[in-house]
Amino acid sequence: MRQLLALTIALVLWEAAGRAGWLNPLYAPAPSRIGFALIDLFIQGNIWPHVEATFGAALGGLVLGIAVGVALGAAAALVPFIAELLEPVMMMLNAVPRVVLAPLCVIWFGIGLGSKVALAFVLVAVLVFFTVYTGIKQVDRRLVERVRTLGGGRWTVLREVYLPFVTAWIMGNLKVAVGFAFTGAVVGEFVGASRGLGYLLSFAQSTYNAALMLALVFLIMAFVLAIFGAAGRLEKRLLRWR
């Protein structure tokens, strides 16, 4: 309730400052202008193909990144030789600001869906790799030995010990992964695309339409927060065993 009240006060003060002429509308348009720009996007109906493109790229990169990150992270944590091969590569990828890979993805995969999925995939895969790798490494070895002492084989250990711990670590970082996926999709569209929310942001920037830019930023925030809420509910359901 207090957060909603603080947000309302901030918007009222922002609107009052805009109407009083204290803010340059070219750089900081009033909330009412941003709201009208957002409403126009939906009234015209042109927003939906762009939303579909961004969601498709983000979710595609998210799913592929989680799948590959889990597989590589688990393999590196369980097989020392694979860890020696993968860990330096992942550390180098993690050290590089991965959004700078956007131009390369556009060159390699074109301005279509592929380059956006690829960039979102890289961002998510590196995060999930280290999440799974660290999660398995921190499993209590005494628990593993107890399961083996009771007659549990390799698959039993994986299913009853490693899988619950890895699931907990992945769900704990799922919101970050979702944010990375949308970052990759939007940045890729901003660099080069024919549609998508990032493409609309680039168009708004080129036309100095600050109201449209802020409307798109708030729209992306709303979508991501909605997914965060769904991820939170999924996390509670899957981690009831805790």
Coordinates of N, CA and C in Angstrom, one line a residue:
M1 N 0.8 -1.2 0.0 CA 0.0 0.0 0.0 C 0.9 1.3 0.0
R2 N 1.9 1.2 0.8 CA 2.8 2.4 0.9 C 3.5 2.6 -0.5
Q3 N 3.9 1.5 -1.1 CA 4.6 1.6 -2.4 C 3.7 2.2 -3.4
L4 N 2.4 1.8 -3.4 CA 1.4 2.3 -4.4 C 1.2 3.8 -4.1
L5 N 1.2 4.2 -2.9 CA 1.0 5.6 -2.5 C 2.2 6.4 -2.9
A6 N 3.4 5.9 -2.7 CA 4.6 6.6 -3.1 C 4.7 6.8 -4.6
L7 N 4.3 5.7 -5.4 CA 4.3 5.8 -6.8 C 3.3 6.8 -7.3
T8 N 2.1 6.9 -6.7 CA 1.1 7.8 -7.1 C 1.5 9.3 -6.8
I9 N 2.2 9.5 -5.7 CA 2.7 10.8 -5.4 C 3.8 11.2 -6.4
A10 N 4.6 10.3 -6.8 CA 5.7 10.6 -7.7 C 5.1 10.9 -9.1
L11 N 4.1 10.2 -9.5 CA 3.4 10.5 -10.8 C 2.7 11.8 -10.8
V12 N 2.1 12.2 -9.7 CA 1.4 13.5 -9.6 C 2.4 14.6 -9.6
L13 N 3.5 14.5 -8.9 CA 4.5 15.5 -8.9 C 5.1 15.7 -10.3
W14 N 5.4 14.5 -10.9 CA 5.9 14.5 -12.3 C 5.0 15.2 -13.3
E15 N 3.7 14.9 -13.2 CA 2.7 15.5 -14.1 C 2.6 17.0 -13.8
A16 N 2.6 17.4 -12.5 CA 2.5 18.8 -12.2 C 3.8 19.6 -12.7
A17 N 4.9 19.0 -12.6 CA 6.1 19.6 -13.1 C 6.1 19.8 -14.6
G18 N 5.6 18.8 -15.3 CA 5.4 18.9 -16.7 C 4.5 20.0 -17.1
R19 N 3.3 20.0 -16.5 CA 2.3 21.0 -16.8 C 2.8 22.4 -16.5
A20 N 3.6 22.6 -15.5 CA 4.1 23.9 -15.1 C 5.3 24.4 -16.0
G21 N 5.7 23.5 -16.9 CA 6.8 23.9 -17.8 C 8.2 23.7 -17.2
W22 N 8.3 23.0 -16.0 CA 9.6 22.9 -15.4 C 10.4 21.8 -16.1
L23 N 9.8 20.9 -16.8 CA 10.4 19.8 -17.6 C 10.3 20.0 -19.1
N24 N 11.4 19.8 -19.8 CA 11.3 19.9 -21.2 C 10.6 18.6 -21.8
P25 N 9.5 18.8 -22.4 CA 8.7 17.6 -22.9 C 9.5 16.8 -23.9
L26 N 10.5 17.4 -24.6 CA 11.3 16.6 -25.5 C 12.1 15.5 -24.9
Y27 N 12.5 15.8 -23.6 CA 13.3 14.8 -22.9 C 12.6 14.1 -21.8
A28 N 11.7 14.8 -21.1 CA 10.9 14.2 -20.0 C 9.4 14.6 -20.1
P29 N 8.7 13.9 -21.0 CA 7.3 14.1 -21.2 C 6.5 13.8 -19.9
A30 N 5.4 14.4 -19.7 CA 4.5 14.2 -18.6 C 3.9 12.8 -18.6
P31 N 3.6 12.2 -17.5 CA 3.0 10.8 -17.5 C 1.7 10.7 -18.4
S32 N 1.0 11.8 -18.5 CA -0.2 11.8 -19.3 C 0.1 11.6 -20.8
R33 N 1.2 12.2 -21.3 CA 1.6 12.0 -22.6 C 2.1 10.6 -22.9
I34 N 2.8 10.0 -21.9 CA 3.3 8.7 -22.0 C 2.1 7.7 -22.0
G35 N 1.1 8.0 -21.2 CA -0.1 7.2 -21.2 C -0.8 7.2 -22.5
F36 N -1.0 8.4 -23.1 CA -1.6 8.5 -24.4 C -0.9 7.7 -25.5
A37 N 0.5 7.8 -25.4 CA 1.3 7.1 -26.4 C 1.1 5.6 -26.2
L38 N 1.0 5.1 -25.0 CA 0.8 3.7 -24.7 C -0.6 3.3 -25.2
I39 N -1.6 4.1 -25.0 CA -3.0 3.8 -25.4 C -3.0 3.7 -26.9
D40 N -2.4 4.7 -27.6 CA -2.4 4.7 -29.1 C -1.8 3.4 -29.6
L41 N -0.8 2.8 -29.0 CA -0.2 1.6 -29.5 C -1.2 0.5 -29.5
F42 N -2.1 0.4 -28.5 CA -3.0 -0.7 -28.5 C -4.3 -0.4 -29.3
I43 N -4.7 0.9 -29.4 CA -5.8 1.3 -30.2 C -5.5 1.0 -31.7
Q44 N -4.4 1.4 -32.1 CA -4.0 1.1 -33.5 C -3.8 -0.4 -33.8
G45 N -3.5 -1.1 -32.8 CA -3.4 -2.6 -33.0 C -2.0 -3.0 -33.6
N46 N -1.1 -2.0 -33.8 CA 0.2 -2.4 -34.4 C 1.1 -3.0 -33.4
I47 N 0.8 -2.9 -32.1 CA 1.7 -3.4 -31.1 C 1.9 -4.9 -31.0
W48 N 0.8 -5.6 -31.4 CA 0.8 -7.1 -31.1 C 1.8 -7.8 -31.9
P49 N 2.0 -7.6 -33.2 CA 3.1 -8.3 -33.9 C 4.5 -8.1 -33.3
H50 N 4.7 -6.9 -32.7 CA 6.0 -6.6 -32.1 C 6.1 -7.3 -30.7
V51 N 5.0 -7.4 -30.0 CA 5.0 -8.1 -28.7 C 5.2 -9.6 -29.0
E52 N 4.6 -10.1 -30.0 CA 4.8 -11.5 -30.4 C 6.2 -11.8 -30.7
A53 N 6.8 -10.9 -31.5 CA 8.2 -11.1 -31.9 C 9.2 -11.1 -30.7
T54 N 9.0 -10.2 -29.8 CA 9.8 -10.1 -28.6 C 9.6 -11.3 -27.7
F55 N 8.4 -11.6 -27.4 CA 8.1 -12.8 -26.6 C 8.6 -14.0 -27.2
G56 N 8.5 -14.2 -28.5 CA 9.0 -15.4 -29.1 C 10.5 -15.6 -29.0
A57 N 11.2 -14.5 -29.2 CA 12.6 -14.5 -29.1 C 13.1 -14.7 -27.7
A58 N 12.4 -14.0 -26.7 CA 12.8 -14.2 -25.3 C 12.6 -15.6 -24.8
L59 N 11.4 -16.1 -25.0 CA 11.0 -17.4 -24.5 C 11.8 -18.5 -25.2
G60 N 12.1 -18.3 -26.5 CA 12.9 -19.3 -27.2 C 14.3 -19.4 -26.7
G61 N 14.9 -18.2 -26.4 CA 16.2 -18.1 -25.9 C 16.2 -18.6 -24.4
L62 N 15.2 -18.4 -23.7 CA 15.1 -18.8 -22.3 C 15.0 -20.4 -22.2
V63 N 14.2 -21.0 -23.0 CA 14.0 -22.4 -23.0 C 15.3 -23.1 -23.4
L64 N 15.9 -22.6 -24.5 CA 17.2 -23.2 -25.0 C 18.3 -23.0 -24.0
G65 N 18.3 -21.8 -23.5 CA 19.4 -21.5 -22.5 C 19.3 -22.3 -21.3
I66 N 18.1 -22.5 -20.8 CA 18.0 -23.4 -19.6 C 18.4 -24.8 -19.9
A67 N 17.9 -25.3 -21.0 CA 18.2 -26.7 -21.4 C 19.7 -26.9 -21.5
V68 N 20.4 -26.1 -22.3 CA 21.8 -26.2 -22.6 C 22.6 -25.9 -21.3
G69 N 22.2 -24.9 -20.6 CA 22.9 -24.5 -19.4 C 22.9 -25.6 -18.3
V70 N 21.7 -26.3 -18.2 CA 21.5 -27.4 -17.2 C 22.4 -28.5 -17.6
A71 N 22.4 -28.9 -18.9 CA 23.2 -30.0 -19.4 C 24.7 -29.8 -19.2
L72 N 25.1 -28.6 -19.6 CA 26.6 -28.4 -19.5 C 27.0 -28.2 -18.1
G73 N 26.2 -27.5 -17.3 CA 26.5 -27.3 -15.9 C 26.6 -28.6 -15.1
A74 N 25.6 -29.5 -15.4 CA 25.7 -30.8 -14.7 C 26.8 -31.7 -15.1
A75 N 27.1 -31.6 -16.5 CA 28.2 -32.4 -17.0 C 29.6 -31.9 -16.4
A76 N 29.7 -30.6 -16.3 CA 31.0 -30.0 -15.8 C 31.1 -30.3 -14.3
A77 N 30.0 -30.3 -13.5 CA 30.1 -30.6 -12.1 C 30.4 -32.0 -11.8
L78 N 29.9 -32.9 -12.6 CA 30.0 -34.4 -12.4 C 31.3 -35.0 -13.0
V79 N 31.8 -34.4 -14.1 CA 32.9 -34.9 -14.8 C 34.1 -33.9 -14.8
P80 N 35.1 -34.1 -14.0 CA 36.2 -33.1 -13.9 C 36.8 -32.7 -15.3
F81 N 36.9 -33.6 -16.2 CA 37.6 -33.3 -17.5 C 36.7 -32.3 -18.3
I82 N 35.4 -32.5 -18.2 CA 34.5 -31.6 -18.9 C 34.6 -30.2 -18.2
A83 N 34.7 -30.2 -16.9 CA 34.8 -28.9 -16.2 C 36.1 -28.1 -16.7
E84 N 37.2 -28.9 -16.9 CA 38.4 -28.2 -17.3 C 38.2 -27.6 -18.7
L85 N 37.4 -28.2 -19.5 CA 37.2 -27.7 -20.9 C 36.2 -26.5 -20.9
L86 N 35.1 -26.6 -20.1 CA 34.0 -25.7 -20.2 C 34.2 -24.4 -19.3
E87 N 34.7 -24.6 -18.1 CA 34.8 -23.5 -17.1 C 35.5 -22.3 -17.7
P88 N 36.7 -22.5 -18.3 CA 37.4 -21.3 -18.8 C 36.6 -20.6 -19.9
V89 N 35.9 -21.3 -20.7 CA 35.1 -20.7 -21.8 C 33.9 -19.9 -21.2
M90 N 33.2 -20.5 -20.3 CA 32.1 -19.8 -19.6 C 32.6 -18.6 -18.8
M91 N 33.7 -18.7 -18.2 CA 34.2 -17.6 -17.5 C 34.6 -16.4 -18.4
M92 N 35.1 -16.7 -19.6 CA 35.4 -15.7 -20.5 C 34.1 -15.0 -21.1
L93 N 33.1 -15.9 -21.4 CA 31.8 -15.4 -21.8 C 31.2 -14.5 -20.7
N94 N 31.3 -14.9 -19.5 CA 30.8 -14.2 -18.4 C 31.5 -12.9 -18.1
A95 N 32.8 -12.8 -18.5 CA 33.5 -11.6 -18.3 C 33.2 -10.5 -19.3
V96 N 32.8 -11.0 -20.5 CA 32.4 -10.0 -21.6 C 31.0 -9.5 -21.4
P97 N 30.8 -8.2 -21.5 CA 29.4 -7.7 -21.5 C 28.7 -8.3 -22.7
R98 N 27.8 -9.3 -22.4 CA 27.3 -10.1 -23.5 C 26.4 -9.4 -24.5
V99 N 25.9 -8.2 -24.1 CA 25.1 -7.4 -25.0 C 25.9 -6.9 -26.2
V100 N 27.2 -6.9 -26.0 CA 28.1 -6.5 -27.2 C 28.1 -7.5 -28.2
L101 N 27.6 -8.7 -27.9 CA 27.5 -9.8 -28.9 C 26.4 -9.6 -29.9
A102 N 25.5 -8.6 -29.6 CA 24.3 -8.4 -30.4 C 24.7 -8.1 -31.9
P103 N 25.7 -7.2 -32.2 CA 26.0 -7.0 -33.6 C 26.5 -8.3 -34.3
L104 N 27.3 -9.1 -33.5 CA 27.8 -10.3 -34.1 C 26.7 -11.3 -34.4
C105 N 25.7 -11.4 -33.5 CA 24.5 -12.2 -33.7 C 23.8 -11.8 -35.0
V106 N 23.7 -10.5 -35.2 CA 23.0 -10.0 -36.4 C 23.7 -10.3 -37.6
I107 N 25.1 -10.2 -37.6 CA 25.9 -10.6 -38.7 C 25.7 -12.1 -39.0
W108 N 25.8 -12.9 -38.0 CA 25.8 -14.4 -38.2 C 24.4 -14.9 -38.6
F109 N 23.3 -14.4 -37.9 CA 22.0 -15.0 -38.1 C 21.0 -14.0 -38.8
G110 N 21.5 -12.8 -39.2 CA 20.6 -11.9 -39.9 C 19.7 -11.1 -38.9
I111 N 18.8 -10.3 -39.5 CA 17.9 -9.5 -38.6 C 16.6 -10.1 -38.2
G112 N 16.5 -11.4 -38.5 CA 15.3 -12.1 -38.2 C 15.3 -12.6 -36.8
L113 N 14.4 -13.6 -36.5 CA 14.2 -14.1 -35.2 C 15.5 -14.8 -34.6
G114 N 16.3 -15.4 -35.5 CA 17.4 -16.2 -35.1 C 18.4 -15.4 -34.3
S115 N 18.8 -14.2 -34.7 CA 19.8 -13.5 -33.9 C 19.3 -13.1 -32.5
K116 N 18.0 -12.8 -32.4 CA 17.5 -12.4 -31.1 C 17.4 -13.7 -30.1
V117 N 17.0 -14.8 -30.7 CA 17.0 -16.0 -29.9 C 18.5 -16.4 -29.5
A118 N 19.4 -16.2 -30.4 CA 20.8 -16.5 -30.1 C 21.4 -15.7 -29.0
L119 N 21.1 -14.4 -29.0 CA 21.6 -13.5 -28.0 C 20.9 -13.8 -26.6
A120 N 19.6 -14.0 -26.6 CA 19.0 -14.4 -25.4 C 19.5 -15.7 -24.9
F121 N 19.7 -16.6 -25.8 CA 20.2 -18.0 -25.4 C 21.6 -17.9 -24.7
V122 N 22.5 -17.1 -25.2 CA 23.8 -16.9 -24.7 C 23.7 -16.3 -23.2
L123 N 22.9 -15.3 -23.1 CA 22.8 -14.7 -21.8 C 22.3 -15.6 -20.7
V124 N 21.2 -16.4 -21.1 CA 20.6 -17.3 -20.2 C 21.5 -18.6 -19.9
A125 N 22.1 -19.1 -21.0 CA 22.9 -20.3 -20.9 C 24.1 -20.1 -19.9
V126 N 24.8 -19.0 -20.0 CA 25.9 -18.8 -19.1 C 25.5 -18.7 -17.7
L127 N 24.4 -18.0 -17.4 CA 23.8 -17.8 -16.1 C 23.4 -19.2 -15.5
V128 N 22.7 -20.0 -16.3 CA 22.2 -21.3 -15.8 C 23.4 -22.3 -15.6
F129 N 24.4 -22.2 -16.5 CA 25.5 -23.1 -16.4 C 26.2 -22.9 -15.0
F130 N 26.5 -21.6 -14.6 CA 27.1 -21.4 -13.3 C 26.1 -21.7 -12.2
T131 N 24.8 -21.5 -12.4 CA 23.9 -21.9 -11.3 C 23.9 -23.3 -11.0
V132 N 23.8 -24.2 -12.1 CA 23.8 -25.6 -11.9 C 25.1 -26.1 -11.4
Y133 N 26.2 -25.6 -12.0 CA 27.5 -26.0 -11.6 C 27.8 -25.8 -10.2
T134 N 27.5 -24.6 -9.7 CA 27.6 -24.2 -8.3 C 26.7 -25.0 -7.4
G135 N 25.5 -25.2 -7.9 CA 24.5 -25.9 -7.1 C 24.9 -27.4 -6.8
I136 N 25.4 -28.1 -7.8 CA 25.8 -29.4 -7.7 C 27.1 -29.5 -6.8
K137 N 28.0 -28.6 -7.0 CA 29.2 -28.6 -6.2 C 29.0 -28.4 -4.7
Q138 N 27.9 -27.7 -4.4 CA 27.6 -27.4 -3.0 C 26.7 -28.4 -2.3
V139 N 26.4 -29.5 -3.1 CA 25.6 -30.6 -2.5 C 26.4 -31.3 -1.4
D140 N 25.8 -31.5 -0.2 CA 26.5 -32.2 0.9 C 27.0 -33.6 0.5
R141 N 28.3 -33.8 0.5 CA 28.8 -35.1 0.0 C 28.4 -36.2 1.0
R142 N 28.2 -35.8 2.3 CA 27.8 -36.9 3.2 C 26.4 -37.4 2.9
L143 N 25.6 -36.6 2.3 CA 24.2 -37.0 1.9 C 24.3 -38.0 0.7
V144 N 25.2 -37.7 -0.2 CA 25.5 -38.6 -1.3 C 26.0 -39.9 -0.9
E145 N 26.9 -39.9 0.1 CA 27.5 -41.2 0.6 C 26.4 -42.0 1.3
R146 N 25.6 -41.3 2.0 CA 24.5 -42.0 2.7 C 23.6 -42.7 1.8
V147 N 23.2 -42.1 0.7 CA 22.3 -42.7 -0.3 C 23.0 -43.9 -0.9
R148 N 24.3 -43.8 -1.2 CA 25.0 -44.9 -1.8 C 25.2 -46.0 -0.8
T149 N 25.3 -45.7 0.5 CA 25.4 -46.7 1.5 C 24.2 -47.5 1.6
L150 N 23.0 -46.9 1.4 CA 21.7 -47.5 1.5 C 21.4 -48.3 0.2
G151 N 22.3 -48.3 -0.8 CA 22.1 -49.1 -2.0 C 21.7 -48.3 -3.2
G152 N 21.7 -47.0 -3.1 CA 21.3 -46.2 -4.2 C 22.4 -46.1 -5.3
G153 N 22.0 -46.3 -6.5 CA 23.0 -46.2 -7.6 C 23.1 -44.8 -8.1
R154 N 23.8 -44.7 -9.2 CA 24.1 -43.4 -9.8 C 22.8 -42.6 -10.1
W155 N 21.8 -43.3 -10.7 CA 20.6 -42.7 -11.1 C 19.8 -42.3 -9.9
T156 N 19.8 -43.1 -8.9 CA 19.1 -42.8 -7.6 C 19.7 -41.5 -7.0
V157 N 21.0 -41.4 -7.0 CA 21.7 -40.2 -6.4 C 21.3 -39.0 -7.3
L158 N 21.3 -39.1 -8.6 CA 21.0 -38.0 -9.4 C 19.5 -37.6 -9.2
R159 N 18.6 -38.5 -9.1 CA 17.2 -38.2 -9.0 C 16.8 -37.7 -7.6
E160 N 17.4 -38.3 -6.5 CA 17.0 -38.0 -5.2 C 17.8 -37.0 -4.5
V161 N 19.0 -36.7 -5.0 CA 19.9 -35.7 -4.3 C 20.2 -34.5 -5.2
Y162 N 20.8 -34.8 -6.4 CA 21.2 -33.7 -7.2 C 20.0 -32.9 -7.8
L163 N 19.0 -33.7 -8.3 CA 17.9 -33.0 -9.0 C 17.2 -32.0 -8.1
P164 N 16.8 -32.4 -6.9 CA 16.1 -31.4 -6.0 C 17.0 -30.1 -5.8
F165 N 18.3 -30.4 -5.5 CA 19.1 -29.2 -5.3 C 19.3 -28.3 -6.5
V166 N 19.5 -28.9 -7.7 CA 19.6 -28.2 -8.9 C 18.3 -27.4 -9.2
T167 N 17.2 -28.1 -9.0 CA 15.9 -27.4 -9.2 C 15.7 -26.2 -8.3
A168 N 16.1 -26.3 -7.1 CA 16.1 -25.2 -6.2 C 16.9 -24.0 -6.6
W169 N 18.1 -24.3 -7.1 CA 19.0 -23.3 -7.6 C 18.5 -22.6 -8.8
I170 N 18.0 -23.4 -9.7 CA 17.5 -22.9 -11.0 C 16.3 -22.0 -10.7
M171 N 15.3 -22.5 -9.9 CA 14.1 -21.7 -9.6 C 14.5 -20.4 -8.8
G172 N 15.6 -20.4 -8.0 CA 16.0 -19.3 -7.3 C 16.6 -18.2 -8.3
N173 N 17.0 -18.6 -9.4 CA 17.6 -17.7 -10.4 C 16.7 -17.5 -11.6
L174 N 15.5 -18.1 -11.6 CA 14.7 -18.1 -12.8 C 14.3 -16.6 -13.2
K175 N 14.0 -15.8 -12.2 CA 13.6 -14.4 -12.5 C 14.8 -13.7 -13.2
V176 N 16.0 -13.9 -12.7 CA 17.2 -13.3 -13.3 C 17.3 -13.8 -14.8
A177 N 17.1 -15.1 -15.0 CA 17.1 -15.7 -16.3 C 16.1 -15.1 -17.3
V178 N 14.9 -14.9 -16.7 CA 13.8 -14.2 -17.5 C 14.2 -12.8 -17.9
G179 N 14.8 -12.1 -17.0 CA 15.3 -10.7 -17.3 C 16.4 -10.7 -18.3
F180 N 17.3 -11.7 -18.2 CA 18.4 -11.8 -19.2 C 17.8 -12.1 -20.6
A181 N 16.8 -13.0 -20.6 CA 16.2 -13.4 -21.9 C 15.6 -12.2 -22.6
F182 N 14.8 -11.4 -21.9 CA 14.2 -10.2 -22.5 C 15.2 -9.2 -22.8
T183 N 16.3 -9.1 -22.0 CA 17.4 -8.2 -22.4 C 18.0 -8.5 -23.7
G184 N 18.3 -9.8 -23.9 CA 18.9 -10.3 -25.1 C 17.9 -10.0 -26.3
A185 N 16.6 -10.3 -26.2 CA 15.7 -10.1 -27.3 C 15.6 -8.7 -27.6
V186 N 15.4 -7.8 -26.6 CA 15.2 -6.4 -26.9 C 16.4 -5.7 -27.5
V187 N 17.6 -6.0 -26.9 CA 18.8 -5.5 -27.4 C 19.1 -5.9 -28.8
G188 N 18.8 -7.2 -29.1 CA 19.0 -7.7 -30.5 C 18.1 -7.0 -31.4
E189 N 16.9 -6.7 -31.0 CA 15.9 -6.0 -31.9 C 16.3 -4.5 -32.1
F190 N 16.9 -4.0 -31.0 CA 17.4 -2.6 -31.1 C 18.5 -2.4 -32.1
V191 N 19.4 -3.4 -32.1 CA 20.5 -3.3 -33.0 C 20.1 -3.6 -34.5
G192 N 19.3 -4.5 -34.7 CA 18.9 -4.8 -36.1 C 17.7 -5.7 -36.1
A193 N 16.5 -5.2 -36.6 CA 15.3 -6.0 -36.7 C 14.3 -5.3 -37.6
S194 N 13.3 -6.0 -38.0 CA 12.2 -5.4 -38.7 C 10.9 -5.3 -37.9
R195 N 10.9 -5.9 -36.7 CA 9.8 -5.8 -35.8 C 10.2 -6.2 -34.4
G196 N 9.4 -5.9 -33.4 CA 9.7 -6.2 -32.0 C 9.7 -4.9 -31.2
L197 N 9.7 -5.1 -29.9 CA 9.6 -3.9 -29.0 C 10.9 -3.2 -29.1
G198 N 12.1 -3.9 -29.2 CA 13.3 -3.2 -29.4 C 13.4 -2.4 -30.7
Y199 N 12.8 -3.0 -31.7 CA 12.7 -2.2 -33.0 C 11.9 -0.9 -32.8
L200 N 10.8 -1.0 -32.1 CA 10.0 0.2 -31.8 C 10.8 1.2 -31.0
L201 N 11.6 0.7 -30.0 CA 12.4 1.6 -29.3 C 13.4 2.3 -30.1
S202 N 14.0 1.6 -31.1 CA 15.0 2.2 -32.0 C 14.3 3.3 -32.9
F203 N 13.0 2.9 -33.3 CA 12.3 3.9 -34.1 C 12.0 5.1 -33.3
A204 N 11.5 5.0 -32.1 CA 11.2 6.1 -31.2 C 12.4 7.0 -31.0
Q205 N 13.6 6.3 -30.8 CA 14.8 7.1 -30.6 C 15.2 7.9 -31.8
S206 N 15.0 7.3 -33.0 CA 15.4 8.0 -34.2 C 14.5 9.2 -34.5
T207 N 13.3 9.1 -34.0 CA 12.3 10.2 -34.2 C 12.2 11.2 -33.0
Y208 N 13.1 10.9 -32.0 CA 13.1 11.8 -30.8 C 11.7 11.8 -30.1
N209 N 11.1 10.6 -30.1 CA 9.8 10.5 -29.5 C 10.0 9.9 -28.1
A210 N 10.3 10.8 -27.1 CA 10.5 10.3 -25.8 C 9.3 9.7 -25.1
A211 N 8.1 10.2 -25.4 CA 6.9 9.7 -24.8 C 6.7 8.2 -25.3
L212 N 7.0 7.9 -26.5 CA 6.8 6.6 -27.0 C 7.9 5.7 -26.4
M213 N 9.1 6.2 -26.3 CA 10.2 5.4 -25.7 C 9.8 5.0 -24.3
L214 N 9.4 5.9 -23.5 CA 9.1 5.6 -22.1 C 7.9 4.7 -22.0
A215 N 6.9 4.9 -22.9 CA 5.7 4.0 -22.9 C 6.2 2.6 -23.2
L216 N 7.1 2.4 -24.1 CA 7.6 1.1 -24.4 C 8.4 0.5 -23.3
V217 N 9.2 1.3 -22.6 CA 9.9 0.8 -21.4 C 9.0 0.4 -20.3
F218 N 8.0 1.1 -20.1 CA 7.0 0.7 -19.0 C 6.2 -0.5 -19.5
L219 N 6.0 -0.6 -20.7 CA 5.3 -1.8 -21.2 C 6.1 -3.1 -21.1
I220 N 7.4 -3.0 -21.4 CA 8.3 -4.1 -21.2 C 8.4 -4.5 -19.7
M221 N 8.5 -3.4 -18.9 CA 8.6 -3.7 -17.4 C 7.3 -4.4 -16.9
A222 N 6.2 -4.0 -17.5 CA 4.9 -4.7 -17.0 C 4.9 -6.1 -17.4
F223 N 5.3 -6.4 -18.7 CA 5.4 -7.8 -19.1 C 6.3 -8.6 -18.3
V224 N 7.5 -8.1 -18.0 CA 8.5 -8.9 -17.3 C 8.0 -9.1 -15.8
L225 N 7.4 -8.1 -15.2 CA 6.9 -8.2 -13.9 C 5.8 -9.3 -13.8
A226 N 5.0 -9.3 -14.8 CA 3.9 -10.4 -14.9 C 4.5 -11.8 -14.9
I227 N 5.6 -11.9 -15.7 CA 6.3 -13.2 -15.8 C 7.0 -13.5 -14.5
F228 N 7.5 -12.5 -13.8 CA 8.1 -12.7 -12.5 C 7.1 -13.3 -11.5
G229 N 5.9 -12.7 -11.6 CA 4.8 -13.2 -10.7 C 4.5 -14.7 -11.0
A230 N 4.4 -15.0 -12.3 CA 4.2 -16.4 -12.6 C 5.3 -17.3 -12.2
A231 N 6.6 -16.8 -12.4 CA 7.7 -17.6 -12.0 C 7.7 -17.8 -10.5
G232 N 7.3 -16.8 -9.7 CA 7.3 -16.9 -8.3 C 6.3 -18.0 -7.8
R233 N 5.1 -18.0 -8.4 CA 4.2 -19.0 -8.1 C 4.7 -20.4 -8.4
L234 N 5.3 -20.5 -9.6 CA 5.9 -21.8 -10.0 C 7.0 -22.3 -9.1
E235 N 7.8 -21.3 -8.6 CA 8.8 -21.7 -7.7 C 8.3 -22.2 -6.4
K236 N 7.2 -21.6 -5.8 CA 6.6 -22.1 -4.6 C 6.0 -23.5 -4.8
R237 N 5.4 -23.7 -6.0 CA 4.8 -25.0 -6.2 C 5.9 -26.1 -6.3
L238 N 6.9 -25.8 -7.0 CA 8.0 -26.9 -7.3 C 8.9 -27.1 -6.1
L239 N 9.0 -26.1 -5.2 CA 9.9 -26.2 -4.1 C 9.1 -26.4 -2.7
R240 N 8.0 -27.1 -2.8 CA 7.2 -27.4 -1.6 C 8.0 -28.3 -0.7
W241 N 8.9 -29.1 -1.3 CA 9.6 -30.1 -0.5 C 10.5 -29.4 0.6
R242 N 10.9 -28.1 0.3 CA 11.7 -27.4 1.3 C 11.0 -27.3 2.6

